[in-house]
């Protein structure tokens, strides 16, 4: 299995990578490094959609585990993703990359609402479009938001940049013998409940034939390597 030619990509970054070496929040210096990688990818001629998680600030499940109402906590998580989107927008624009943020929760003082045709136009004009607030509904994650935007924007692949370098047959943080897949099917991911993305995101990618590439974004230069078909990664297709 290999990737089709990629002209338009959706890059999903976990919120936690924005922490850099911190334990919480946003490390502007590390966000600037990530932005430089996005800029370099764009300069190869790619059209780039970005989705950023919110786990570095707030996750609904964590709030619910401490007794909060799940939906209320999820809305807080969605707002966290908007903060991350604005941080990334700032970093990209400081490097001269034109961007637009579109949020699934309307917030017209800080960004645009999600309008697919407008996003299409931004991409045509060479802007990076950052989609915030996931799908705009509780009980979902930004992985689902990424799969949804990848489908509606007709992206050739969904790249998931996270803190692990691919998909393993068991959790590499707990099992030193865990084996990383080079490629794995959507159905195997779903049947074995492999930790890639949540099931609704994987199913949406499967149904729309969008390959998912899981790789570590923490290592410098990895985004370029993965786009060149090199480097350590797992392709789900
Ligand atoms: N969230 C949500 N609906 C969405 C996207 C996100 O409710 O469509 C909330 C949910 O609480 C989630 C939080 O926002 O935990 C942050 O997103 P996520 O956990 O996906 O971030 P990541 O793990 O990628 O940093």
mmCIF file of C-alpha atoms and ligand atoms in Angstrom:
data_model
loop_
_atom_site.group_PDB
_atom_site.id
_atom_site.type_symbol
_atom_site.label_atom_id
_atom_site.label_comp_id
_atom_site.label_asym_id
_atom_site.label_seq_id
_atom_site.Cartn_x
_atom_site.Cartn_y
_atom_site.Cartn_z
ATOM 1 C CA UNK A 1 0.000 0.000 0.000
ATOM 2 C CA UNK A 2 1.276 3.460 -0.789
ATOM 3 C CA UNK A 3 -0.166 6.947 -0.862
ATOM 4 C CA UNK A 4 -1.766 8.488 -3.947
ATOM 5 C CA UNK A 5 -0.206 11.747 -5.219
ATOM 6 C CA UNK A 6 -1.052 14.448 -2.674
ATOM 7 C CA UNK A 7 -2.118 17.890 -3.880
ATOM 8 C CA UNK A 8 -4.352 18.861 -0.982
ATOM 9 C CA UNK A 9 -3.806 17.595 2.521
ATOM 10 C CA UNK A 10 -5.492 17.845 5.876
ATOM 11 C CA UNK A 11 -2.952 18.036 8.681
ATOM 12 C CA UNK A 12 -4.321 17.209 12.113
ATOM 13 C CA UNK A 13 -2.117 18.156 15.037
ATOM 14 C CA UNK A 14 -2.886 16.915 18.539
ATOM 15 C CA UNK A 15 -3.234 19.765 20.980
ATOM 16 C CA UNK A 16 -0.548 18.238 23.170
ATOM 17 C CA UNK A 17 2.172 18.840 20.581
ATOM 18 C CA UNK A 18 1.633 22.594 21.023
ATOM 19 C CA UNK A 19 2.867 22.217 24.618
ATOM 20 C CA UNK A 20 6.412 21.617 23.372
ATOM 21 C CA UNK A 21 8.281 20.537 26.476
ATOM 22 C CA UNK A 22 5.760 22.152 28.829
ATOM 23 C CA UNK A 23 3.184 20.201 30.811
ATOM 24 C CA UNK A 24 0.246 22.347 29.768
ATOM 25 C CA UNK A 25 -0.832 25.068 27.373
ATOM 26 C CA UNK A 26 0.944 26.573 24.422
ATOM 27 C CA UNK A 27 4.707 26.965 23.915
ATOM 28 C CA UNK A 28 4.978 29.788 21.359
ATOM 29 C CA UNK A 29 8.541 28.792 20.417
ATOM 30 C CA UNK A 30 7.470 25.253 19.575
ATOM 31 C CA UNK A 31 4.365 26.469 17.740
ATOM 32 C CA UNK A 32 6.719 28.635 15.651
ATOM 33 C CA UNK A 33 8.748 25.513 14.779
ATOM 34 C CA UNK A 34 5.586 23.683 13.754
ATOM 35 C CA UNK A 35 4.525 26.670 11.677
ATOM 36 C CA UNK A 36 7.883 26.637 9.893
ATOM 37 C CA UNK A 37 7.283 22.995 8.933
ATOM 38 C CA UNK A 38 3.815 23.840 7.640
ATOM 39 C CA UNK A 39 5.280 26.733 5.669
ATOM 40 C CA UNK A 40 7.938 24.471 4.119
ATOM 41 C CA UNK A 41 5.245 21.954 3.148
ATOM 42 C CA UNK A 42 3.186 24.711 1.581
ATOM 43 C CA UNK A 43 6.144 25.927 -0.406
ATOM 44 C CA UNK A 44 6.276 22.555 -2.154
ATOM 45 C CA UNK A 45 2.945 23.523 -3.745
ATOM 46 C CA UNK A 46 0.579 21.709 -1.396
ATOM 47 C CA UNK A 47 -2.821 23.065 -0.417
ATOM 48 C CA UNK A 48 -3.071 22.741 3.346
ATOM 49 C CA UNK A 49 -6.040 22.464 5.698
ATOM 50 C CA UNK A 50 -5.178 22.324 9.382
ATOM 51 C CA UNK A 51 -7.126 20.961 12.338
ATOM 52 C CA UNK A 52 -5.662 21.322 15.820
ATOM 53 C CA UNK A 53 -6.887 19.480 18.908
ATOM 54 C CA UNK A 54 -7.360 20.984 22.339
ATOM 55 C CA UNK A 55 -5.916 18.376 24.678
ATOM 56 C CA UNK A 56 -3.113 20.718 25.810
ATOM 57 C CA UNK A 57 -5.758 22.919 27.403
ATOM 58 C CA UNK A 58 -8.952 20.986 28.072
ATOM 59 C CA UNK A 59 -10.563 17.661 27.187
ATOM 60 C CA UNK A 60 -14.250 17.082 27.781
ATOM 61 C CA UNK A 61 -13.700 13.537 29.032
ATOM 62 C CA UNK A 62 -11.304 14.789 31.706
ATOM 63 C CA UNK A 63 -13.885 17.321 32.901
ATOM 64 C CA UNK A 64 -16.610 14.663 32.893
ATOM 65 C CA UNK A 65 -14.378 12.310 34.901
ATOM 66 C CA UNK A 66 -14.280 14.997 37.598
ATOM 67 C CA UNK A 67 -18.054 15.299 37.698
ATOM 68 C CA UNK A 68 -18.777 17.928 35.032
ATOM 69 C CA UNK A 69 -21.607 17.535 32.607
ATOM 70 C CA UNK A 70 -20.017 15.913 29.539
ATOM 71 C CA UNK A 71 -21.572 18.194 26.933
ATOM 72 C CA UNK A 72 -20.652 21.315 28.894
ATOM 73 C CA UNK A 73 -17.082 20.068 29.253
ATOM 74 C CA UNK A 74 -16.927 19.219 25.551
ATOM 75 C CA UNK A 75 -17.899 22.769 24.634
ATOM 76 C CA UNK A 76 -14.988 23.962 26.762
ATOM 77 C CA UNK A 77 -12.751 21.555 24.842
ATOM 78 C CA UNK A 78 -13.990 22.994 21.552
ATOM 79 C CA UNK A 79 -13.179 26.506 22.757
ATOM 80 C CA UNK A 80 -9.674 25.280 23.602
ATOM 81 C CA UNK A 81 -9.212 24.238 19.971
ATOM 82 C CA UNK A 82 -10.088 27.779 18.884
ATOM 83 C CA UNK A 83 -7.301 29.155 21.109
ATOM 84 C CA UNK A 84 -4.855 26.717 19.535
ATOM 85 C CA UNK A 85 -6.038 27.656 16.055
ATOM 86 C CA UNK A 86 -5.422 31.332 16.814
ATOM 87 C CA UNK A 87 -1.950 30.528 18.187
ATOM 88 C CA UNK A 88 -1.089 28.637 14.998
ATOM 89 C CA UNK A 89 -2.558 31.390 12.832
ATOM 90 C CA UNK A 90 -0.349 33.894 14.627
ATOM 91 C CA UNK A 91 2.758 31.748 14.165
ATOM 92 C CA UNK A 92 2.079 31.126 10.472
ATOM 93 C CA UNK A 93 1.372 34.774 9.731
ATOM 94 C CA UNK A 94 4.570 35.819 11.515
ATOM 95 C CA UNK A 95 6.327 33.682 8.899
ATOM 96 C CA UNK A 96 4.434 35.393 6.096
ATOM 97 C CA UNK A 97 1.974 32.564 5.444
ATOM 98 C CA UNK A 98 -1.558 33.779 4.733
ATOM 99 C CA UNK A 99 -4.173 31.965 6.782
ATOM 100 C CA UNK A 100 -7.822 31.953 7.685
ATOM 101 C CA UNK A 101 -9.403 30.359 10.745
ATOM 102 C CA UNK A 102 -12.887 28.914 10.308
ATOM 103 C CA UNK A 103 -14.654 27.790 13.460
ATOM 104 C CA UNK A 104 -17.552 25.351 13.718
ATOM 105 C CA UNK A 105 -18.746 27.474 16.654
ATOM 106 C CA UNK A 106 -19.373 30.923 15.259
ATOM 107 C CA UNK A 107 -17.187 33.595 16.774
ATOM 108 C CA UNK A 108 -17.245 36.464 14.348
ATOM 109 C CA UNK A 109 -14.921 38.744 16.286
ATOM 110 C CA UNK A 110 -12.010 36.353 15.949
ATOM 111 C CA UNK A 111 -12.561 34.148 12.927
ATOM 112 C CA UNK A 112 -14.855 33.096 10.105
ATOM 113 C CA UNK A 113 -17.579 30.494 10.401
ATOM 114 C CA UNK A 114 -17.017 27.241 8.510
ATOM 115 C CA UNK A 115 -18.159 27.870 4.947
ATOM 116 C CA UNK A 116 -16.912 25.168 2.617
ATOM 117 C CA UNK A 117 -17.008 27.207 -0.567
ATOM 118 C CA UNK A 118 -15.188 30.069 1.078
ATOM 119 C CA UNK A 119 -12.561 27.680 2.419
ATOM 120 C CA UNK A 120 -12.159 26.354 -1.113
ATOM 121 C CA UNK A 121 -11.480 29.886 -2.348
ATOM 122 C CA UNK A 122 -8.910 30.477 0.423
ATOM 123 C CA UNK A 123 -7.026 27.369 -0.632
ATOM 124 C CA UNK A 124 -7.094 28.460 -4.276
ATOM 125 C CA UNK A 125 -5.565 31.765 -3.193
ATOM 126 C CA UNK A 126 -2.765 29.936 -1.419
ATOM 127 C CA UNK A 127 -3.989 30.441 2.126
ATOM 128 C CA UNK A 128 -3.752 27.808 4.830
ATOM 129 C CA UNK A 129 -7.217 27.182 6.275
ATOM 130 C CA UNK A 130 -7.311 26.286 9.963
ATOM 131 C CA UNK A 131 -10.556 24.601 10.978
ATOM 132 C CA UNK A 132 -11.366 25.082 14.664
ATOM 133 C CA UNK A 133 -13.955 23.715 17.126
ATOM 134 C CA UNK A 134 -14.032 20.208 15.648
ATOM 135 C CA UNK A 135 -17.438 19.324 14.241
ATOM 136 C CA UNK A 136 -19.051 21.886 16.541
ATOM 137 C CA UNK A 137 -20.899 19.301 18.622
ATOM 138 C CA UNK A 138 -20.156 17.560 21.916
ATOM 139 C CA UNK A 139 -19.377 13.819 22.112
ATOM 140 C CA UNK A 140 -17.020 14.184 19.152
ATOM 141 C CA UNK A 141 -13.298 14.843 18.938
ATOM 142 C CA UNK A 142 -11.090 16.864 16.671
ATOM 143 C CA UNK A 143 -10.149 13.587 14.953
ATOM 144 C CA UNK A 144 -13.740 13.412 13.729
ATOM 145 C CA UNK A 145 -13.546 17.092 12.850
ATOM 146 C CA UNK A 146 -10.395 16.384 10.838
ATOM 147 C CA UNK A 147 -12.000 13.455 8.995
ATOM 148 C CA UNK A 148 -15.101 15.540 8.257
ATOM 149 C CA UNK A 149 -13.121 18.492 6.895
ATOM 150 C CA UNK A 150 -10.822 16.178 4.927
ATOM 151 C CA UNK A 151 -13.910 14.656 3.281
ATOM 152 C CA UNK A 152 -15.718 17.893 2.521
ATOM 153 C CA UNK A 153 -12.564 19.636 1.282
ATOM 154 C CA UNK A 154 -11.709 16.550 -0.802
ATOM 155 C CA UNK A 155 -8.253 16.173 0.672
ATOM 156 C CA UNK A 156 -6.041 13.451 -0.778
ATOM 157 C CA UNK A 157 -4.872 12.349 2.671
ATOM 158 C CA UNK A 158 -5.306 13.029 6.358
ATOM 159 C CA UNK A 159 -1.970 13.372 8.111
ATOM 160 C CA UNK A 160 -2.160 12.927 11.846
ATOM 161 C CA UNK A 161 0.868 14.512 13.475
ATOM 162 C CA UNK A 162 1.046 13.409 17.069
ATOM 163 C CA UNK A 163 3.554 12.399 19.733
ATOM 164 C CA UNK A 164 3.856 8.739 18.656
ATOM 165 C CA UNK A 165 5.450 7.662 15.398
ATOM 166 C CA UNK A 166 2.634 5.484 14.094
ATOM 167 C CA UNK A 167 0.091 2.827 14.942
ATOM 168 C CA UNK A 168 1.156 -0.062 17.185
ATOM 169 C CA UNK A 169 -0.448 -3.424 17.886
ATOM 170 C CA UNK A 170 -0.511 -2.443 21.583
ATOM 171 C CA UNK A 171 0.313 0.690 23.552
ATOM 172 C CA UNK A 172 4.075 1.349 23.129
ATOM 173 C CA UNK A 173 4.062 3.475 26.291
ATOM 174 C CA UNK A 174 3.127 0.390 28.343
ATOM 175 C CA UNK A 175 4.382 -2.533 26.244
ATOM 176 C CA UNK A 176 8.070 -2.434 25.218
ATOM 177 C CA UNK A 177 7.400 -5.268 22.715
ATOM 178 C CA UNK A 178 4.663 -3.349 20.878
ATOM 179 C CA UNK A 179 5.113 -3.569 17.092
ATOM 180 C CA UNK A 180 4.486 -0.639 14.762
ATOM 181 C CA UNK A 181 2.578 -1.221 11.538
ATOM 182 C CA UNK A 182 3.937 0.256 8.294
ATOM 183 C CA UNK A 183 0.471 -0.116 6.817
ATOM 184 C CA UNK A 184 -2.797 -1.335 8.261
ATOM 185 C CA UNK A 185 -6.361 -1.443 6.975
ATOM 186 C CA UNK A 186 -9.223 0.677 8.301
ATOM 187 C CA UNK A 187 -11.103 -2.527 9.115
ATOM 188 C CA UNK A 188 -8.243 -3.924 11.204
ATOM 189 C CA UNK A 189 -7.987 -0.622 13.091
ATOM 190 C CA UNK A 190 -11.697 -0.756 13.860
ATOM 191 C CA UNK A 191 -11.908 -4.493 14.622
ATOM 192 C CA UNK A 192 -8.880 -4.474 16.946
ATOM 193 C CA UNK A 193 -9.702 -1.062 18.400
ATOM 194 C CA UNK A 194 -6.188 0.167 17.599
ATOM 195 C CA UNK A 195 -5.386 3.588 18.968
ATOM 196 C CA UNK A 196 -5.234 5.750 15.835
ATOM 197 C CA UNK A 197 -8.247 8.019 15.870
ATOM 198 C CA UNK A 198 -11.692 7.492 17.274
ATOM 199 C CA UNK A 199 -13.863 5.003 15.423
ATOM 200 C CA UNK A 200 -16.156 7.589 13.835
ATOM 201 C CA UNK A 201 -13.142 9.370 12.298
ATOM 202 C CA UNK A 202 -11.688 6.125 10.950
ATOM 203 C CA UNK A 203 -15.050 5.045 9.514
ATOM 204 C CA UNK A 204 -15.525 8.416 7.802
ATOM 205 C CA UNK A 205 -12.075 8.146 6.208
ATOM 206 C CA UNK A 206 -12.745 4.553 5.158
ATOM 207 C CA UNK A 207 -16.099 5.408 3.575
ATOM 208 C CA UNK A 208 -14.554 8.305 1.681
ATOM 209 C CA UNK A 209 -11.311 6.488 0.809
ATOM 210 C CA UNK A 210 -9.084 9.027 2.553
ATOM 211 C CA UNK A 211 -5.762 7.486 3.620
ATOM 212 C CA UNK A 212 -4.674 8.344 7.173
ATOM 213 C CA UNK A 213 -0.961 8.801 7.836
ATOM 214 C CA UNK A 214 0.055 8.702 11.494
ATOM 215 C CA UNK A 215 3.486 10.110 12.338
ATOM 216 C CA UNK A 216 5.392 11.963 15.039
ATOM 217 C CA UNK A 217 5.363 15.701 14.501
ATOM 218 C CA UNK A 218 7.713 16.218 17.442
ATOM 219 C CA UNK A 219 10.791 15.396 15.384
ATOM 220 C CA UNK A 220 11.993 18.279 13.282
ATOM 221 C CA UNK A 221 11.623 17.773 9.547
ATOM 222 C CA UNK A 222 9.263 14.845 9.889
ATOM 223 C CA UNK A 223 6.350 16.463 8.077
ATOM 224 C CA UNK A 224 8.522 16.958 4.956
ATOM 225 C CA UNK A 225 9.842 13.391 5.222
ATOM 226 C CA UNK A 226 6.360 11.935 5.523
ATOM 227 C CA UNK A 227 5.096 13.975 2.571
ATOM 228 C CA UNK A 228 8.041 12.679 0.563
ATOM 229 C CA UNK A 229 6.982 9.124 1.430
ATOM 230 C CA UNK A 230 9.997 8.686 3.699
ATOM 231 C CA UNK A 231 10.402 8.567 7.429
ATOM 232 C CA UNK A 232 8.639 6.568 10.091
ATOM 233 C CA UNK A 233 4.881 6.462 9.788
ATOM 234 C CA UNK A 234 1.862 4.192 9.572
ATOM 235 C CA UNK A 235 -0.487 4.415 6.633
ATOM 236 C CA UNK A 236 -4.084 3.389 7.304
ATOM 237 C CA UNK A 237 -5.967 2.676 4.079
HETATM 238 N N1 LIG B 1 -14.529 18.426 21.176
HETATM 239 C C1 LIG B 1 -15.887 18.199 20.977
HETATM 240 N N2 LIG B 1 -16.381 18.090 19.698
HETATM 241 C C2 LIG B 1 -15.579 18.178 18.610
HETATM 242 C C3 LIG B 1 -14.193 18.391 18.803
HETATM 243 C C4 LIG B 1 -13.698 18.513 20.094
HETATM 244 O O1 LIG B 1 -16.633 18.092 21.928
HETATM 245 O O2 LIG B 1 -16.072 18.075 17.477
HETATM 246 C C5 LIG B 1 -14.008 18.642 22.541
HETATM 247 C C6 LIG B 1 -13.810 17.372 23.330
HETATM 248 O O3 LIG B 1 -14.116 17.638 24.664
HETATM 249 C C7 LIG B 1 -12.326 17.121 23.179
HETATM 250 C C8 LIG B 1 -11.768 18.523 23.202
HETATM 251 O O4 LIG B 1 -12.736 19.273 22.468
HETATM 252 O O5 LIG B 1 -11.803 16.367 24.237
HETATM 253 C C9 LIG B 1 -10.405 18.692 22.606
HETATM 254 O O6 LIG B 1 -10.295 17.997 21.393
HETATM 255 P P1 LIG B 1 -9.441 16.636 21.259
HETATM 256 O O7 LIG B 1 -9.551 15.811 22.503
HETATM 257 O O8 LIG B 1 -9.847 15.998 19.980
HETATM 258 O O9 LIG B 1 -7.968 17.214 21.134
HETATM 259 P P2 LIG B 1 -6.577 16.447 20.932
HETATM 260 O O10 LIG B 1 -6.642 15.134 21.649
HETATM 261 O O11 LIG B 1 -6.389 16.234 19.469
HETATM 262 O O12 LIG B 1 -5.573 17.401 21.484
#
